[in-house]
CSV table of C-alpha atoms and ligand atoms in Angstrom, one decimal:
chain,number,residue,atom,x,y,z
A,10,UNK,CA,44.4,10.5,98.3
A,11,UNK,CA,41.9,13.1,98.9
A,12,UNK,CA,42.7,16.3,97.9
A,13,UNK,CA,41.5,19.3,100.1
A,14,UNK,CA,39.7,21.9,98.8
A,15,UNK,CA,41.0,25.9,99.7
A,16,UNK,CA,38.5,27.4,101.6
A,17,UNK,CA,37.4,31.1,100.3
A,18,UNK,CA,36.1,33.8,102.4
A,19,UNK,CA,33.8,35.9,101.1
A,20,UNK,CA,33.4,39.6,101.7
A,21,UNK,CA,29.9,41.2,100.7
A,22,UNK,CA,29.4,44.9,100.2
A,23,UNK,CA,26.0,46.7,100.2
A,24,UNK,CA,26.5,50.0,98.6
A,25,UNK,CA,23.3,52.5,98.6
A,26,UNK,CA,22.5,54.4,95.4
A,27,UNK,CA,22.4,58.4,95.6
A,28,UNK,CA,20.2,61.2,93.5
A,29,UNK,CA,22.3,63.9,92.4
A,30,UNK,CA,21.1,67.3,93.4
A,31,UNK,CA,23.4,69.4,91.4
A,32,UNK,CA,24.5,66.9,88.4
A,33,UNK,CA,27.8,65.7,87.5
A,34,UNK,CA,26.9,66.0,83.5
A,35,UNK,CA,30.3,66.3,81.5
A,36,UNK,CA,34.1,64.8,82.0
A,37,UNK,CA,36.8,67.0,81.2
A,38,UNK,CA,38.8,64.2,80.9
A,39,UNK,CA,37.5,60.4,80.4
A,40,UNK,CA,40.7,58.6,80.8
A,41,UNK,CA,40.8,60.3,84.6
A,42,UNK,CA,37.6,60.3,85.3
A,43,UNK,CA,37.8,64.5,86.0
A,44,UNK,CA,34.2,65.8,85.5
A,45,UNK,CA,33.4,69.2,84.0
A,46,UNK,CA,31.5,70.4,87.3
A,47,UNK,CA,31.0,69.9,90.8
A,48,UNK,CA,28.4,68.2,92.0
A,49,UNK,CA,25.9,67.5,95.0
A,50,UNK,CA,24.3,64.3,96.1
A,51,UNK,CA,21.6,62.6,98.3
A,52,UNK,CA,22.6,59.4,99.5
A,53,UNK,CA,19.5,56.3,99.5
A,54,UNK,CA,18.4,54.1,101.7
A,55,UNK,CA,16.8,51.1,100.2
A,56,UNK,CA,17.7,51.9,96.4
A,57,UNK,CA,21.2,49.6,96.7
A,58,UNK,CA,23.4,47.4,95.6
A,59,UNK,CA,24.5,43.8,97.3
A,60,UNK,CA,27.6,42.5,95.9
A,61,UNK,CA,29.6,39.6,97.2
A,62,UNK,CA,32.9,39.2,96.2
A,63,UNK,CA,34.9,35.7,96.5
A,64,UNK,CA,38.8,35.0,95.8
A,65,UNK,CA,38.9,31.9,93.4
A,66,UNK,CA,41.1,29.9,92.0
A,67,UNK,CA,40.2,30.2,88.2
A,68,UNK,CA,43.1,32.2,86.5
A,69,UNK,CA,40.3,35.0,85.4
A,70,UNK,CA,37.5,36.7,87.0
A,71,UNK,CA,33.5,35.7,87.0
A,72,UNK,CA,31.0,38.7,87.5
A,73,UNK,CA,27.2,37.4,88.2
A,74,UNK,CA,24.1,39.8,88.1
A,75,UNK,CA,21.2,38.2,88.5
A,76,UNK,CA,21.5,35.2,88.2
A,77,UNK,CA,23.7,36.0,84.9
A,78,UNK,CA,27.2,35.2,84.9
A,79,UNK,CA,30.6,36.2,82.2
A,80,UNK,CA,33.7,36.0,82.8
A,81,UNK,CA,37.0,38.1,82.0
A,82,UNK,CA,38.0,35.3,79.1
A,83,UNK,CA,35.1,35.9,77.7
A,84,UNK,CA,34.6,39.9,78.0
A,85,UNK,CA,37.8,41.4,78.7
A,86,UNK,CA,37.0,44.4,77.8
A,87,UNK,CA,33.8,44.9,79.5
A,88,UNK,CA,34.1,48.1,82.3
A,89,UNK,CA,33.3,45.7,85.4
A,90,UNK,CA,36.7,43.3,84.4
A,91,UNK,CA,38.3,46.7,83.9
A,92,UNK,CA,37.2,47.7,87.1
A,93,UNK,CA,38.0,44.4,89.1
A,94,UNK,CA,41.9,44.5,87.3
A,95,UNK,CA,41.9,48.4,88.5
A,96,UNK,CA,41.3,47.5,92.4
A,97,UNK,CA,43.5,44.4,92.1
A,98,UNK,CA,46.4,46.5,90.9
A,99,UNK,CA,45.5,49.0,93.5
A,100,UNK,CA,45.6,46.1,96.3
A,101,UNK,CA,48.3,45.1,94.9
A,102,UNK,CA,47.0,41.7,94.6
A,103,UNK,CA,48.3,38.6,91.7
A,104,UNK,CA,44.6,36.9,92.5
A,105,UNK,CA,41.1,36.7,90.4
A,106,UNK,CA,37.6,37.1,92.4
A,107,UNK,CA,33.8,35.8,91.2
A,108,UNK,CA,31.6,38.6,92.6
A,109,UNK,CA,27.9,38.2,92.4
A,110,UNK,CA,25.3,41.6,91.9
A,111,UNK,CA,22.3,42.4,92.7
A,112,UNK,CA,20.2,45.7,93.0
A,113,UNK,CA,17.1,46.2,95.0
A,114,UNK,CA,15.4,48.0,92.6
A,115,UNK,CA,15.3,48.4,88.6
A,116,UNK,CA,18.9,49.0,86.8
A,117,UNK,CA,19.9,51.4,83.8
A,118,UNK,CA,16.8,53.7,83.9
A,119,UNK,CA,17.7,56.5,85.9
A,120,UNK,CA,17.8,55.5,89.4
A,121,UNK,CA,21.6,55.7,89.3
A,122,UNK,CA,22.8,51.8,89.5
A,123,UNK,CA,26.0,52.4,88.4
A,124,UNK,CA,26.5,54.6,91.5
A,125,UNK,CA,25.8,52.1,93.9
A,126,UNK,CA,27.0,49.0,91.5
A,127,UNK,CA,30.6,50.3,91.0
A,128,UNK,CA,30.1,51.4,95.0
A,129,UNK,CA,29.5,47.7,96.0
A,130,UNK,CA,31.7,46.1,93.8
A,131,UNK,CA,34.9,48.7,94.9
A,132,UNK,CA,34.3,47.7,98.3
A,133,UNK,CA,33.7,43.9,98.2
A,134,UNK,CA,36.5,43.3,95.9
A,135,UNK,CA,38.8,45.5,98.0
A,136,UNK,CA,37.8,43.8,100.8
A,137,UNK,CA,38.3,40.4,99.1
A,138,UNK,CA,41.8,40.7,97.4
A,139,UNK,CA,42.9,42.3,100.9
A,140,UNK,CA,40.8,40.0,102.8
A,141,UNK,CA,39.3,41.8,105.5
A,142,UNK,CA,35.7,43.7,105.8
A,143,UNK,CA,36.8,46.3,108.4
A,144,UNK,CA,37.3,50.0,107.4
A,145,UNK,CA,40.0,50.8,110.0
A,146,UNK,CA,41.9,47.9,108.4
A,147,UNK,CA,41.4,49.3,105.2
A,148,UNK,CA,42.6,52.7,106.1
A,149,UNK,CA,45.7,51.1,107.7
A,150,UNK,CA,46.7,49.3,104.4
A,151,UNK,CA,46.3,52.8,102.5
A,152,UNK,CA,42.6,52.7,101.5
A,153,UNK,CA,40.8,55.1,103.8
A,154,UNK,CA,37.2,56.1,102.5
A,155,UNK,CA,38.5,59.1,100.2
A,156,UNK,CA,40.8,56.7,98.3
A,157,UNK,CA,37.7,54.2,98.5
A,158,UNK,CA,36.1,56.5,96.3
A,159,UNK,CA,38.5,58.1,93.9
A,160,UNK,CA,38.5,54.3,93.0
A,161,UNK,CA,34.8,53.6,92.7
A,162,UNK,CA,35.0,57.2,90.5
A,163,UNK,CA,37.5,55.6,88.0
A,164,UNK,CA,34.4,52.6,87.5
A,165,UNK,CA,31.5,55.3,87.7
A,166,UNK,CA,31.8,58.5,88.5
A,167,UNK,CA,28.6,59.0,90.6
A,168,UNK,CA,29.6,55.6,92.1
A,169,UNK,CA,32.0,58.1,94.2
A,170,UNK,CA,29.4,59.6,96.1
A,171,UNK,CA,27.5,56.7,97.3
A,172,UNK,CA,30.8,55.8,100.1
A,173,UNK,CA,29.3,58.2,102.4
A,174,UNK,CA,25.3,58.7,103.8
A,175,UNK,CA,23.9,62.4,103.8
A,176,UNK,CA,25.0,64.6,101.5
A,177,UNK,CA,27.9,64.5,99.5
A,178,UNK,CA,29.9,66.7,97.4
A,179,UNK,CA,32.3,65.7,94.7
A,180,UNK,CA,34.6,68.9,93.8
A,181,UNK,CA,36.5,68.4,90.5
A,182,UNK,CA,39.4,71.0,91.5
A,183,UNK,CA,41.7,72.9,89.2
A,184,UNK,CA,43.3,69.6,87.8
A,185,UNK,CA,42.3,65.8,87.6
A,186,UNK,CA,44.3,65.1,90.8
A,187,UNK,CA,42.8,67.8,92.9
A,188,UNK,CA,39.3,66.1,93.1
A,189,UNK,CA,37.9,65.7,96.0
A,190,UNK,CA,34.6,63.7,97.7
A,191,UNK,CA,33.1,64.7,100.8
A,192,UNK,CA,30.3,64.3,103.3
A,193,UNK,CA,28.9,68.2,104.0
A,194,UNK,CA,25.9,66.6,106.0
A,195,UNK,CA,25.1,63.4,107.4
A,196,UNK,CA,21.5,61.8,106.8
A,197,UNK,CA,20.4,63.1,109.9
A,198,UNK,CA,20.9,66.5,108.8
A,199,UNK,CA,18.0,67.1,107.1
A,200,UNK,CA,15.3,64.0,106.4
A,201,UNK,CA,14.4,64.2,103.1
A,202,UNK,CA,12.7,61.5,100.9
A,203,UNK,CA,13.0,60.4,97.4
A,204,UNK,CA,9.7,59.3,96.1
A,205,UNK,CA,10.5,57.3,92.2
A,206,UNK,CA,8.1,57.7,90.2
A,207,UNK,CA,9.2,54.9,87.8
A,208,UNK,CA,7.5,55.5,84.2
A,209,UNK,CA,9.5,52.9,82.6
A,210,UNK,CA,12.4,50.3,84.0
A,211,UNK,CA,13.4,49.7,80.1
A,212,UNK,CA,17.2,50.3,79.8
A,213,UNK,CA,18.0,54.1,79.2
A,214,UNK,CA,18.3,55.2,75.5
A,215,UNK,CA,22.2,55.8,75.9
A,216,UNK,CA,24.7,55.3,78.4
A,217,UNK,CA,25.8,58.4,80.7
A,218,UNK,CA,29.5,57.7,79.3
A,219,UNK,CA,28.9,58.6,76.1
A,220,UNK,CA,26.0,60.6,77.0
A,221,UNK,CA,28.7,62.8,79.1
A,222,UNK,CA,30.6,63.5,75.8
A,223,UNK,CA,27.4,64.5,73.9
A,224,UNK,CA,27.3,67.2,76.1
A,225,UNK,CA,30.0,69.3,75.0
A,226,UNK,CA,28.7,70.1,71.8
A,227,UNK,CA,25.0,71.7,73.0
A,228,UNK,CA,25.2,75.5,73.0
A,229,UNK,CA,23.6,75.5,76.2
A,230,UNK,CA,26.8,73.5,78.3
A,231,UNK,CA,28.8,76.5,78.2
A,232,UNK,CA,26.5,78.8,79.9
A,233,UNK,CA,25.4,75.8,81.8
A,234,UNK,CA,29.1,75.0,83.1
A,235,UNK,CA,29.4,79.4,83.8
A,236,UNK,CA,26.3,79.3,86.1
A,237,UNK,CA,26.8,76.7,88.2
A,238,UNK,CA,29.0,78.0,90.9
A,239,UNK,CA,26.6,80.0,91.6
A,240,UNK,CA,23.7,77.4,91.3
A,241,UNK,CA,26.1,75.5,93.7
A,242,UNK,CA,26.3,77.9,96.6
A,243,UNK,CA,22.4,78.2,96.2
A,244,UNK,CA,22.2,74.6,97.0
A,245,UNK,CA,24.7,74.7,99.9
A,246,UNK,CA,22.5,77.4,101.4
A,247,UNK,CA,19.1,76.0,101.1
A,248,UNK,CA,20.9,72.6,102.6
A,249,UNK,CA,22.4,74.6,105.6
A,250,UNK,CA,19.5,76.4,106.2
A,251,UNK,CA,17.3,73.2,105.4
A,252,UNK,CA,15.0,75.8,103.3
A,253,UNK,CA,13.0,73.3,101.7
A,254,UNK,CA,11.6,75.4,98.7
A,255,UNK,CA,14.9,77.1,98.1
A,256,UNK,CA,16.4,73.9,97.3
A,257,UNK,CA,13.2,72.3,95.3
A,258,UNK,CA,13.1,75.6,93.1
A,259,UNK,CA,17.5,75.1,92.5
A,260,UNK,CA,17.3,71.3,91.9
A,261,UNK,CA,14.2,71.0,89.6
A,262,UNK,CA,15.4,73.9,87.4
A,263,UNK,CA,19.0,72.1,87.7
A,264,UNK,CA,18.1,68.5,86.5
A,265,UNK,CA,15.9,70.4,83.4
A,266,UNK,CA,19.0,72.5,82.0
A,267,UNK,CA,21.2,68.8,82.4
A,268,UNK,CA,18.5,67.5,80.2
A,269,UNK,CA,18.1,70.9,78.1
A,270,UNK,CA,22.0,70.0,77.1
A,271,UNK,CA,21.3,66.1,76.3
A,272,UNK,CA,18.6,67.7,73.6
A,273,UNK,CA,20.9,70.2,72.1
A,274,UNK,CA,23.9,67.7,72.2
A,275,UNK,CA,25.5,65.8,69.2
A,276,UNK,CA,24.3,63.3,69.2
A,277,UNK,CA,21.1,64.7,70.2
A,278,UNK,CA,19.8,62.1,73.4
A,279,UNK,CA,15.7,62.3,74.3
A,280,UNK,CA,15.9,61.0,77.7
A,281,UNK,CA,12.8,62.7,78.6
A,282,UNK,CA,9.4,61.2,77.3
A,283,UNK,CA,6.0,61.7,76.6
A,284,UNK,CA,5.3,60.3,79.9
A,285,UNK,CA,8.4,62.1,81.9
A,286,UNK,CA,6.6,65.5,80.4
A,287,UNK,CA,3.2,65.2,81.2
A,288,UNK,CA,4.3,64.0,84.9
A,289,UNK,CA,6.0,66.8,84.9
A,290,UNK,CA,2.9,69.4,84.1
A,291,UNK,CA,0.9,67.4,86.4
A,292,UNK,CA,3.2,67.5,89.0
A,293,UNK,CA,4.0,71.1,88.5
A,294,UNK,CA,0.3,72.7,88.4
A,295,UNK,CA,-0.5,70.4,91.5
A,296,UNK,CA,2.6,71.9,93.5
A,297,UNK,CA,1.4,75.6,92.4
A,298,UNK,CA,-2.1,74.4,93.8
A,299,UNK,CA,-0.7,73.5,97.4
A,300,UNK,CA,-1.5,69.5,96.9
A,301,UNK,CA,1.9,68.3,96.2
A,302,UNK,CA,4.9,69.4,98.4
A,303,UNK,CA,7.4,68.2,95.8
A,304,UNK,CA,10.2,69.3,93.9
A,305,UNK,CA,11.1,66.9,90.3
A,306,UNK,CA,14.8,66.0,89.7
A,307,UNK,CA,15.6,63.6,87.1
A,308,UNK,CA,19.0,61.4,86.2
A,309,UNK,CA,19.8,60.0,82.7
A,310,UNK,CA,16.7,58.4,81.9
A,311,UNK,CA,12.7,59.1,82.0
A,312,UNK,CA,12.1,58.2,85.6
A,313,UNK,CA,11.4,61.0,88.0
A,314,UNK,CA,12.6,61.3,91.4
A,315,UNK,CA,10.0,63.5,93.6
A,316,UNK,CA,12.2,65.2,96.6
A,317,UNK,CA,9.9,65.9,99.4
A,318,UNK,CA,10.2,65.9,103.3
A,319,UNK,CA,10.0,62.6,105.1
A,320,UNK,CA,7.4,63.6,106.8
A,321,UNK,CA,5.4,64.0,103.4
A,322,UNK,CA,6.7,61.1,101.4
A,323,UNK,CA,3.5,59.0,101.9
A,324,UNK,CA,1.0,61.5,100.7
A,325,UNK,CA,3.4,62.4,98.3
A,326,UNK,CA,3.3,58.7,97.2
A,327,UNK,CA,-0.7,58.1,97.4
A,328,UNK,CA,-1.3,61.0,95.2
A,329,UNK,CA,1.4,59.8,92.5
A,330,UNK,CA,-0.8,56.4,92.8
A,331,UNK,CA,-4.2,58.1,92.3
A,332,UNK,CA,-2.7,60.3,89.5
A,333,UNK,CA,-3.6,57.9,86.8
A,334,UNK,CA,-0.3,57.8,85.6
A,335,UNK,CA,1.1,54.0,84.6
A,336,UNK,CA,3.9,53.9,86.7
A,337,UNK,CA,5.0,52.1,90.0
A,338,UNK,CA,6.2,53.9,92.8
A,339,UNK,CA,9.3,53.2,95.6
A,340,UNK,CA,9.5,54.8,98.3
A,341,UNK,CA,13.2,55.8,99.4
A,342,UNK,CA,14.4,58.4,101.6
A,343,UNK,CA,18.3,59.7,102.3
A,344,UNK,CA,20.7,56.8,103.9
A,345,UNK,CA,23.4,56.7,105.8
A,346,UNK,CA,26.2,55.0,103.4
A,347,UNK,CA,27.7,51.5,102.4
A,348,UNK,CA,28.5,48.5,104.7
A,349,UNK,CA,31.1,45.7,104.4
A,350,UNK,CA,30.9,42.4,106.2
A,351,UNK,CA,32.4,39.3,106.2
A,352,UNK,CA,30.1,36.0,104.5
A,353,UNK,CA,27.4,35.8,101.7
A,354,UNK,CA,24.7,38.5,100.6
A,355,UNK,CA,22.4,36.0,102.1
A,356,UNK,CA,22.7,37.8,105.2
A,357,UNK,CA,21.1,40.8,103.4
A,358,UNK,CA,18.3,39.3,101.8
A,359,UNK,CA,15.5,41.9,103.3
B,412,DP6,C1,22.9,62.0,85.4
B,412,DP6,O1,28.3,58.3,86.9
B,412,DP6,O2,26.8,57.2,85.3
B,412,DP6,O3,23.4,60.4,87.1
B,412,DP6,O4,31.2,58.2,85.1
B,412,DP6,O5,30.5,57.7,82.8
B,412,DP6,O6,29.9,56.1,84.6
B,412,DP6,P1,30.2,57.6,84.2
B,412,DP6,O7,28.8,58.4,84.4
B,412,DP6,P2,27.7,58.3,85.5
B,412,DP6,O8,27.0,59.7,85.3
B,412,DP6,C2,25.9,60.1,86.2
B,412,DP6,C3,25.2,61.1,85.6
B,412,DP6,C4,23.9,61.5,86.4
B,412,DP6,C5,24.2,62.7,87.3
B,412,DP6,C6,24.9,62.4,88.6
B,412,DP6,O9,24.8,61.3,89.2
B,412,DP6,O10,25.6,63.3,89.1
């Protein structure tokens, strides 16, 4: 007798990275994922994530990035199997998945793939332990996109803001259950561009999770934590009112007092290098010189991400590449959000 094999359907997520204008730097609480500040984000367009999940029949789940595969027997502990159990409780669901990764550009170094990795794998795994791709369906069986990302929060934090394109804001509220994530523009707002200026794709020197704890003991997160509000409103202004050197002047001096915290932290974390630095002079005197319309912000690693208008990004790009600097350059500009389809990430091979 031949036995029939169960067929599986297989959802696939593609989830877009995002650049965090005003940085979510400090948890008040770990266990609920409650951040110290607000903060404001860019969504991407071509930094993203590709993750296809499929239901199987194993009695544990399989996770393959890259080419590279473990399984919950093997690593139970490890954050993605935590993650997976998370959404399958949350589905409601007795089943096990194999979901298979893969970012288009370089991972752990700053360019925020745990935003759009936790982003993908929220959404294919929903869609596969509740088997279907479409968001009204979804939102009819309780996950609309605000519970979409409160989930993807509780993998990554800044995985939250990479459900919706534009800008997004992520408001930690007076208590860990008075968070919210919203859009306040959509991409086409205001075009804007993210040129990477990628110094080094080695993996950063310490995780953001722990990094996030570090925090608390620098003098500086204090003050830090008292002046944002205001730093906050700033950015919401110069966003409104698309002033482009408003925001460059808030988001650079932002993304230099997060990384004036990891130095003064315990332990104390170097994100920045020798390389990150002198970018940043050269950068800096060819801005005050009128040759670079660029403003710097940088995430938890050494790579700098040069905000400039779309309109700019290529000149912005060709003088990075003449700079004599060793680096390698992408080319990314704000994105519309994350899309869920039935099949395999073939389909998205581009
Ligand atoms: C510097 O979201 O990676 O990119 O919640 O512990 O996973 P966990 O931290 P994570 O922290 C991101 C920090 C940041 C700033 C930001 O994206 O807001």
């Amino acid at each position: 007798m031949q036995l029939t094999q169960p067929k599986f359907q297989s959802f696939t997520a593609v989830a877009p990275s995002n650049i965090a204008l005003l940085k979510y730097w400090g948890k008040r609480d770990a266990k609920t994922q409650w951040p110290a500040n607000d903060s404001i984000s860019m969504t991407l367009s071509k930094c993203k994530t590709i993750t296809t999940a499929t239901p199987s029949s194993a009695n544990f789940d399989t996770f393959i990035f890259d080419g590279q595969s473990i399984t919950s027997e093997t690593h139970p502990d490890h954050k993605i199997f935590r993650h997976i159990d998370r959404v399958r409780k949350a589905c409601g669901s007795s089943g096990y998945i194999t979901a298979s990764s893969k970012n288009t550009f370089p991972s752990d170094c700053g360019i925020a793939s745990s935003a759009s990795g936790f982003a993908a794998l929220t959404l294919a795994s929903v869609a596969a332990f509740l088997k279907t791709p479409k968001w009204d369906e979804l939102s009819t069986q309780g996950f609309n996109r605000e519970r979409l990302a409160h989930l993807a929060r509780m993998g990554s934090g800044s995985a939250a803001r990479s459900l919706w394109g534009g800008f997004v804001k992520w408001s930690a509220g007076a208590s860990a259950t008075e968070q919210q994530i919203e859009q306040i523009w959509p991409a086409e707002h205001w075009e804007l561009a993210d040129v990477i200026v990628v110094l080094s794709s080695e993996p950063k020197s310490m995780k953001s999770s722990d990094a996030h704890h570090a925090a608390w003991a620098s003098p500086l997160y204090t003050p830090r934590l008292a002046a944002l509000p205001e730093r906050l409103s700033r950015i919401n202004r110069a966003l409104a009112e698309q002033s482009f050197e408003s925001l460059g002047l808030e988001i650079e001096q932002e993304a230099l007092d997060m990384h004036a915290v990891c130095m003064t932290g315990s332990p104390q974390i170097q994100y920045l290098t020798k390389a990150s630095l002198d970018f940043l002079v050269w950068l800096r005197t060819e801005r005050r010189f009128g040759r670079l319309p660029a403003w710097a912000t940088i995430d938890a690693g050494p790579n700098i991400h040069l905000i400039c208008l779309k309109q700019d990004c290529d000149t912005v790009a060709k003088a990075v590449q003449r700079s004599g600097f060793d680096c390698s350059v992408i080319v990314d500009q704000i994105g519309r959000g994350p899309s869920i389809a039935e099949g395999s990430g073939e389909l998205w091979n581009d």
